[in-house]
């Protein structure tokens, strides 16, 4: 399954991603077709880092075209039980249509505009200071609403509030249950 964590800037995507990664154990850094990723047994996570505190992780740190990204997914989907993706970079109709041929679940995180602006200011990165405005965030929300309200995506999109620690932990738990890294170990024991 492909699990993709999306949401507007400062909606908590990276925090959610790292909560899940921290429970997967030790990951091993890899690169294929110029796309950085980590392997956790039969699960891969796309991004340059496996620990929090870094900027430009997830798809933000993947400096390739949409076609190369789709090719990477086509190749790696055959090799791993799950692919975990975080970020906005490739959330387009073209890419989502391509991924519909696979088992795809998108977790779209929502938070109030006010909360995302507060979070953005706290992060204090160049992007946050120069780009994240109320209008930028409103435009981002409209783009997602247009995309995710299409009938063809309804069964693949899960909208989750991410207003506080409880919301964040609940969604991280839900994603982790889907990934279930112990499932592969149980399968191996069944064959012994």
PDB file of C-alpha atoms in Angstrom:
ATOM      1  CA  UNK A   1       0.000   0.000   0.000  1.00  0.00           C
ATOM      2  CA  UNK A   2       1.049   3.580  -0.635  1.00  0.00           C
ATOM      3  CA  UNK A   3       0.277   5.858   2.310  1.00  0.00           C
ATOM      4  CA  UNK A   4       0.618   9.557   1.616  1.00  0.00           C
ATOM      5  CA  UNK A   5       0.432  12.253   4.309  1.00  0.00           C
ATOM      6  CA  UNK A   6      -0.664  15.596   2.840  1.00  0.00           C
ATOM      7  CA  UNK A   7      -1.985  18.929   4.072  1.00  0.00           C
ATOM      8  CA  UNK A   8      -1.334  22.628   3.724  1.00  0.00           C
ATOM      9  CA  UNK A   9       1.936  24.089   4.964  1.00  0.00           C
ATOM     10  CA  UNK A  10       2.283  23.798   8.757  1.00  0.00           C
ATOM     11  CA  UNK A  11      -0.637  21.378   9.071  1.00  0.00           C
ATOM     12  CA  UNK A  12       1.630  18.894  10.862  1.00  0.00           C
ATOM     13  CA  UNK A  13       2.638  16.566   8.019  1.00  0.00           C
ATOM     14  CA  UNK A  14       6.299  16.258   8.994  1.00  0.00           C
ATOM     15  CA  UNK A  15       5.511  15.837  12.685  1.00  0.00           C
ATOM     16  CA  UNK A  16       3.080  13.045  11.800  1.00  0.00           C
ATOM     17  CA  UNK A  17       5.623  11.444   9.477  1.00  0.00           C
ATOM     18  CA  UNK A  18       8.343  11.423  12.138  1.00  0.00           C
ATOM     19  CA  UNK A  19       5.964  10.021  14.757  1.00  0.00           C
ATOM     20  CA  UNK A  20       5.350   7.069  12.492  1.00  0.00           C
ATOM     21  CA  UNK A  21       9.032   6.684  11.532  1.00  0.00           C
ATOM     22  CA  UNK A  22      10.147   6.694  15.161  1.00  0.00           C
ATOM     23  CA  UNK A  23       8.069   3.548  15.706  1.00  0.00           C
ATOM     24  CA  UNK A  24       9.466   1.674  12.693  1.00  0.00           C
ATOM     25  CA  UNK A  25      12.890   1.051  14.226  1.00  0.00           C
ATOM     26  CA  UNK A  26      16.213   1.507  12.466  1.00  0.00           C
ATOM     27  CA  UNK A  27      16.005   2.614   8.858  1.00  0.00           C
ATOM     28  CA  UNK A  28      18.660   2.356   6.184  1.00  0.00           C
ATOM     29  CA  UNK A  29      19.301   5.233   3.800  1.00  0.00           C
ATOM     30  CA  UNK A  30      19.054   4.513   0.077  1.00  0.00           C
ATOM     31  CA  UNK A  31      18.894   6.329  -3.241  1.00  0.00           C
ATOM     32  CA  UNK A  32      17.324   5.153  -6.477  1.00  0.00           C
ATOM     33  CA  UNK A  33      16.750   7.247  -9.597  1.00  0.00           C
ATOM     34  CA  UNK A  34      17.910  10.331  -7.628  1.00  0.00           C
ATOM     35  CA  UNK A  35      15.166   9.840  -5.020  1.00  0.00           C
ATOM     36  CA  UNK A  36      16.285   9.497  -1.392  1.00  0.00           C
ATOM     37  CA  UNK A  37      14.443   6.987   0.777  1.00  0.00           C
ATOM     38  CA  UNK A  38      14.805   4.868   3.890  1.00  0.00           C
ATOM     39  CA  UNK A  39      14.050   1.175   4.163  1.00  0.00           C
ATOM     40  CA  UNK A  40      12.532  -0.364   7.267  1.00  0.00           C
ATOM     41  CA  UNK A  41      12.444  -4.060   6.336  1.00  0.00           C
ATOM     42  CA  UNK A  42       9.545  -4.259   3.835  1.00  0.00           C
ATOM     43  CA  UNK A  43       8.538  -0.584   4.188  1.00  0.00           C
ATOM     44  CA  UNK A  44      10.134   2.415   2.484  1.00  0.00           C
ATOM     45  CA  UNK A  45       9.745   6.058   3.376  1.00  0.00           C
ATOM     46  CA  UNK A  46      10.548   8.764   0.860  1.00  0.00           C
ATOM     47  CA  UNK A  47      12.778  11.580   2.073  1.00  0.00           C
ATOM     48  CA  UNK A  48      16.314  12.596   2.935  1.00  0.00           C
ATOM     49  CA  UNK A  49      16.011  12.194   6.700  1.00  0.00           C
ATOM     50  CA  UNK A  50      14.568   9.698   9.152  1.00  0.00           C
ATOM     51  CA  UNK A  51      14.715  11.998  12.186  1.00  0.00           C
ATOM     52  CA  UNK A  52      12.912  15.252  12.887  1.00  0.00           C
ATOM     53  CA  UNK A  53      14.444  18.693  12.967  1.00  0.00           C
ATOM     54  CA  UNK A  54      15.446  18.880   9.300  1.00  0.00           C
ATOM     55  CA  UNK A  55      13.896  20.991   6.581  1.00  0.00           C
ATOM     56  CA  UNK A  56      13.136  19.879   3.039  1.00  0.00           C
ATOM     57  CA  UNK A  57      12.271  16.330   3.896  1.00  0.00           C
ATOM     58  CA  UNK A  58       9.578  14.135   2.407  1.00  0.00           C
ATOM     59  CA  UNK A  59       8.700  15.073  -1.153  1.00  0.00           C
ATOM     60  CA  UNK A  60       9.967  18.629  -0.501  1.00  0.00           C
ATOM     61  CA  UNK A  61      13.501  17.232  -0.609  1.00  0.00           C
ATOM     62  CA  UNK A  62      12.964  15.162  -3.770  1.00  0.00           C
ATOM     63  CA  UNK A  63      14.425  17.159  -6.644  1.00  0.00           C
ATOM     64  CA  UNK A  64      13.100  15.226  -9.644  1.00  0.00           C
ATOM     65  CA  UNK A  65      10.285  15.511 -12.179  1.00  0.00           C
ATOM     66  CA  UNK A  66       6.783  14.069 -11.745  1.00  0.00           C
ATOM     67  CA  UNK A  67       7.606  11.444 -14.368  1.00  0.00           C
ATOM     68  CA  UNK A  68      10.684  10.293 -12.504  1.00  0.00           C
ATOM     69  CA  UNK A  69       8.716  10.206  -9.248  1.00  0.00           C
ATOM     70  CA  UNK A  70       6.002   8.057 -10.881  1.00  0.00           C
ATOM     71  CA  UNK A  71       8.671   5.732 -12.329  1.00  0.00           C
ATOM     72  CA  UNK A  72      10.250   5.387  -8.886  1.00  0.00           C
ATOM     73  CA  UNK A  73       6.894   4.390  -7.375  1.00  0.00           C
ATOM     74  CA  UNK A  74       6.280   1.913 -10.221  1.00  0.00           C
ATOM     75  CA  UNK A  75       9.629   0.259  -9.552  1.00  0.00           C
ATOM     76  CA  UNK A  76       9.597   0.246  -5.761  1.00  0.00           C
ATOM     77  CA  UNK A  77       5.946  -0.757  -5.336  1.00  0.00           C
ATOM     78  CA  UNK A  78       6.942  -4.217  -6.550  1.00  0.00           C
ATOM     79  CA  UNK A  79       9.760  -4.471  -3.989  1.00  0.00           C
ATOM     80  CA  UNK A  80       8.127  -3.301  -0.751  1.00  0.00           C
ATOM     81  CA  UNK A  81       4.928  -4.005   1.132  1.00  0.00           C
ATOM     82  CA  UNK A  82       4.338  -0.319   1.917  1.00  0.00           C
ATOM     83  CA  UNK A  83       5.554   3.061   0.691  1.00  0.00           C
ATOM     84  CA  UNK A  84       5.129   6.023   3.059  1.00  0.00           C
ATOM     85  CA  UNK A  85       5.149   9.492   1.478  1.00  0.00           C
ATOM     86  CA  UNK A  86       4.874  12.891   3.163  1.00  0.00           C
ATOM     87  CA  UNK A  87       4.504  16.250   1.498  1.00  0.00           C
ATOM     88  CA  UNK A  88       2.787  18.361  -1.123  1.00  0.00           C
ATOM     89  CA  UNK A  89       5.256  18.427  -3.974  1.00  0.00           C
ATOM     90  CA  UNK A  90       3.685  15.782  -6.202  1.00  0.00           C
ATOM     91  CA  UNK A  91       0.036  16.073  -5.107  1.00  0.00           C
ATOM     92  CA  UNK A  92      -1.368  16.727  -8.541  1.00  0.00           C
ATOM     93  CA  UNK A  93      -4.180  15.114 -10.463  1.00  0.00           C
ATOM     94  CA  UNK A  94      -1.668  13.597 -12.868  1.00  0.00           C
ATOM     95  CA  UNK A  95       0.304  11.856 -10.120  1.00  0.00           C
ATOM     96  CA  UNK A  96      -2.759  10.790  -8.121  1.00  0.00           C
ATOM     97  CA  UNK A  97      -4.347   9.320 -11.270  1.00  0.00           C
ATOM     98  CA  UNK A  98      -1.164   7.349 -11.853  1.00  0.00           C
ATOM     99  CA  UNK A  99      -1.165   6.027  -8.285  1.00  0.00           C
ATOM    100  CA  UNK A 100      -4.809   4.938  -8.387  1.00  0.00           C
ATOM    101  CA  UNK A 101      -3.680   1.710 -10.054  1.00  0.00           C
ATOM    102  CA  UNK A 102      -2.096   0.801  -6.701  1.00  0.00           C
ATOM    103  CA  UNK A 103      -3.523   0.427  -3.231  1.00  0.00           C
ATOM    104  CA  UNK A 104      -3.425   4.121  -2.224  1.00  0.00           C
ATOM    105  CA  UNK A 105      -4.519   5.825   0.993  1.00  0.00           C
ATOM    106  CA  UNK A 106      -4.038   9.582   1.399  1.00  0.00           C
ATOM    107  CA  UNK A 107      -4.231  11.060   4.893  1.00  0.00           C
ATOM    108  CA  UNK A 108      -4.969  14.746   4.441  1.00  0.00           C
ATOM    109  CA  UNK A 109      -4.317  16.684   7.658  1.00  0.00           C
ATOM    110  CA  UNK A 110      -6.385  19.751   8.469  1.00  0.00           C
ATOM    111  CA  UNK A 111      -5.899  22.528  10.984  1.00  0.00           C
ATOM    112  CA  UNK A 112      -7.348  26.018  11.296  1.00  0.00           C
ATOM    113  CA  UNK A 113      -5.730  28.769   9.262  1.00  0.00           C
ATOM    114  CA  UNK A 114      -4.856  30.593  12.468  1.00  0.00           C
ATOM    115  CA  UNK A 115      -3.123  27.506  13.896  1.00  0.00           C
ATOM    116  CA  UNK A 116      -1.131  26.847  10.735  1.00  0.00           C
ATOM    117  CA  UNK A 117       0.073  30.460  10.655  1.00  0.00           C
ATOM    118  CA  UNK A 118       1.165  30.216  14.317  1.00  0.00           C
ATOM    119  CA  UNK A 119       2.997  26.949  13.608  1.00  0.00           C
ATOM    120  CA  UNK A 120       4.612  28.479  10.547  1.00  0.00           C
ATOM    121  CA  UNK A 121       5.926  31.450  12.528  1.00  0.00           C
ATOM    122  CA  UNK A 122       7.313  29.114  15.199  1.00  0.00           C
ATOM    123  CA  UNK A 123       9.221  27.111  12.563  1.00  0.00           C
ATOM    124  CA  UNK A 124      10.849  30.351  11.448  1.00  0.00           C
ATOM    125  CA  UNK A 125      12.322  29.054   8.181  1.00  0.00           C
ATOM    126  CA  UNK A 126      12.996  31.203   5.128  1.00  0.00           C
ATOM    127  CA  UNK A 127      10.011  29.664   3.327  1.00  0.00           C
ATOM    128  CA  UNK A 128       7.723  30.256   6.291  1.00  0.00           C
ATOM    129  CA  UNK A 129       8.872  33.833   6.758  1.00  0.00           C
ATOM    130  CA  UNK A 130       8.649  34.775   3.081  1.00  0.00           C
ATOM    131  CA  UNK A 131       5.828  32.667   1.626  1.00  0.00           C
ATOM    132  CA  UNK A 132       3.321  31.574   4.259  1.00  0.00           C
ATOM    133  CA  UNK A 133       0.600  34.205   4.434  1.00  0.00           C
ATOM    134  CA  UNK A 134      -3.110  33.975   5.054  1.00  0.00           C
ATOM    135  CA  UNK A 135      -3.797  34.255   1.313  1.00  0.00           C
ATOM    136  CA  UNK A 136      -1.155  31.622   0.473  1.00  0.00           C
ATOM    137  CA  UNK A 137      -2.779  29.204   2.917  1.00  0.00           C
ATOM    138  CA  UNK A 138      -6.292  29.941   1.622  1.00  0.00           C
ATOM    139  CA  UNK A 139      -5.131  29.251  -1.939  1.00  0.00           C
ATOM    140  CA  UNK A 140      -3.499  26.024  -0.796  1.00  0.00           C
ATOM    141  CA  UNK A 141      -6.753  24.900   0.855  1.00  0.00           C
ATOM    142  CA  UNK A 142      -8.749  25.678  -2.309  1.00  0.00           C
ATOM    143  CA  UNK A 143      -6.303  23.673  -4.429  1.00  0.00           C
ATOM    144  CA  UNK A 144      -6.676  20.639  -2.178  1.00  0.00           C
ATOM    145  CA  UNK A 145     -10.469  20.983  -2.044  1.00  0.00           C
ATOM    146  CA  UNK A 146     -10.685  21.038  -5.846  1.00  0.00           C
ATOM    147  CA  UNK A 147      -8.439  17.999  -6.095  1.00  0.00           C
ATOM    148  CA  UNK A 148      -9.804  15.860  -3.273  1.00  0.00           C
ATOM    149  CA  UNK A 149     -13.473  16.534  -3.972  1.00  0.00           C
ATOM    150  CA  UNK A 150     -13.216  14.701  -7.279  1.00  0.00           C
ATOM    151  CA  UNK A 151     -15.339  11.562  -7.191  1.00  0.00           C
ATOM    152  CA  UNK A 152     -12.510   9.352  -8.441  1.00  0.00           C
ATOM    153  CA  UNK A 153     -10.489   9.989  -5.259  1.00  0.00           C
ATOM    154  CA  UNK A 154     -13.250   9.686  -2.628  1.00  0.00           C
ATOM    155  CA  UNK A 155     -12.349   6.149  -1.491  1.00  0.00           C
ATOM    156  CA  UNK A 156      -8.635   6.970  -1.305  1.00  0.00           C
ATOM    157  CA  UNK A 157      -8.734  10.177   0.767  1.00  0.00           C
ATOM    158  CA  UNK A 158      -9.020  10.259   4.559  1.00  0.00           C
ATOM    159  CA  UNK A 159      -9.430  13.765   6.002  1.00  0.00           C
ATOM    160  CA  UNK A 160      -8.041  13.948   9.533  1.00  0.00           C
ATOM    161  CA  UNK A 161      -8.045  16.923  11.919  1.00  0.00           C
ATOM    162  CA  UNK A 162      -4.635  17.751  13.290  1.00  0.00           C
ATOM    163  CA  UNK A 163      -5.433  20.441  15.829  1.00  0.00           C
ATOM    164  CA  UNK A 164      -3.632  19.076  18.876  1.00  0.00           C
ATOM    165  CA  UNK A 165      -1.405  16.296  20.229  1.00  0.00           C
ATOM    166  CA  UNK A 166      -4.355  13.933  20.690  1.00  0.00           C
ATOM    167  CA  UNK A 167      -5.400  14.295  17.025  1.00  0.00           C
ATOM    168  CA  UNK A 168      -1.818  13.852  15.917  1.00  0.00           C
ATOM    169  CA  UNK A 169      -1.305  10.722  18.020  1.00  0.00           C
ATOM    170  CA  UNK A 170      -4.600   9.193  16.852  1.00  0.00           C
ATOM    171  CA  UNK A 171      -3.732   9.590  13.171  1.00  0.00           C
ATOM    172  CA  UNK A 172      -0.145   8.417  13.694  1.00  0.00           C
ATOM    173  CA  UNK A 173      -1.512   5.314  15.436  1.00  0.00           C
ATOM    174  CA  UNK A 174      -3.920   4.704  12.557  1.00  0.00           C
ATOM    175  CA  UNK A 175      -1.126   4.938   9.981  1.00  0.00           C
ATOM    176  CA  UNK A 176       1.178   2.753  12.057  1.00  0.00           C
ATOM    177  CA  UNK A 177      -1.517   0.071  12.342  1.00  0.00           C
ATOM    178  CA  UNK A 178      -1.756   0.001   8.551  1.00  0.00           C
ATOM    179  CA  UNK A 179       2.005  -0.292   8.170  1.00  0.00           C
ATOM    180  CA  UNK A 180       2.242  -2.940  10.920  1.00  0.00           C
ATOM    181  CA  UNK A 181       5.947  -3.768  10.567  1.00  0.00           C
ATOM    182  CA  UNK A 182       5.496  -6.906  12.677  1.00  0.00           C
ATOM    183  CA  UNK A 183       3.157  -8.404  10.077  1.00  0.00           C
ATOM    184  CA  UNK A 184       6.100  -9.488   7.934  1.00  0.00           C
ATOM    185  CA  UNK A 185       7.806 -11.074  10.937  1.00  0.00           C
ATOM    186  CA  UNK A 186       4.604 -12.994  11.793  1.00  0.00           C
ATOM    187  CA  UNK A 187       4.410 -14.251   8.201  1.00  0.00           C
ATOM    188  CA  UNK A 188       7.983 -15.536   8.423  1.00  0.00           C
ATOM    189  CA  UNK A 189       7.190 -17.347  11.673  1.00  0.00           C
ATOM    190  CA  UNK A 190       4.167 -18.992  10.037  1.00  0.00           C
ATOM    191  CA  UNK A 191       6.460 -20.564   7.443  1.00  0.00           C
ATOM    192  CA  UNK A 192       8.918 -21.982  10.000  1.00  0.00           C
TER     193      UNK A 192
END
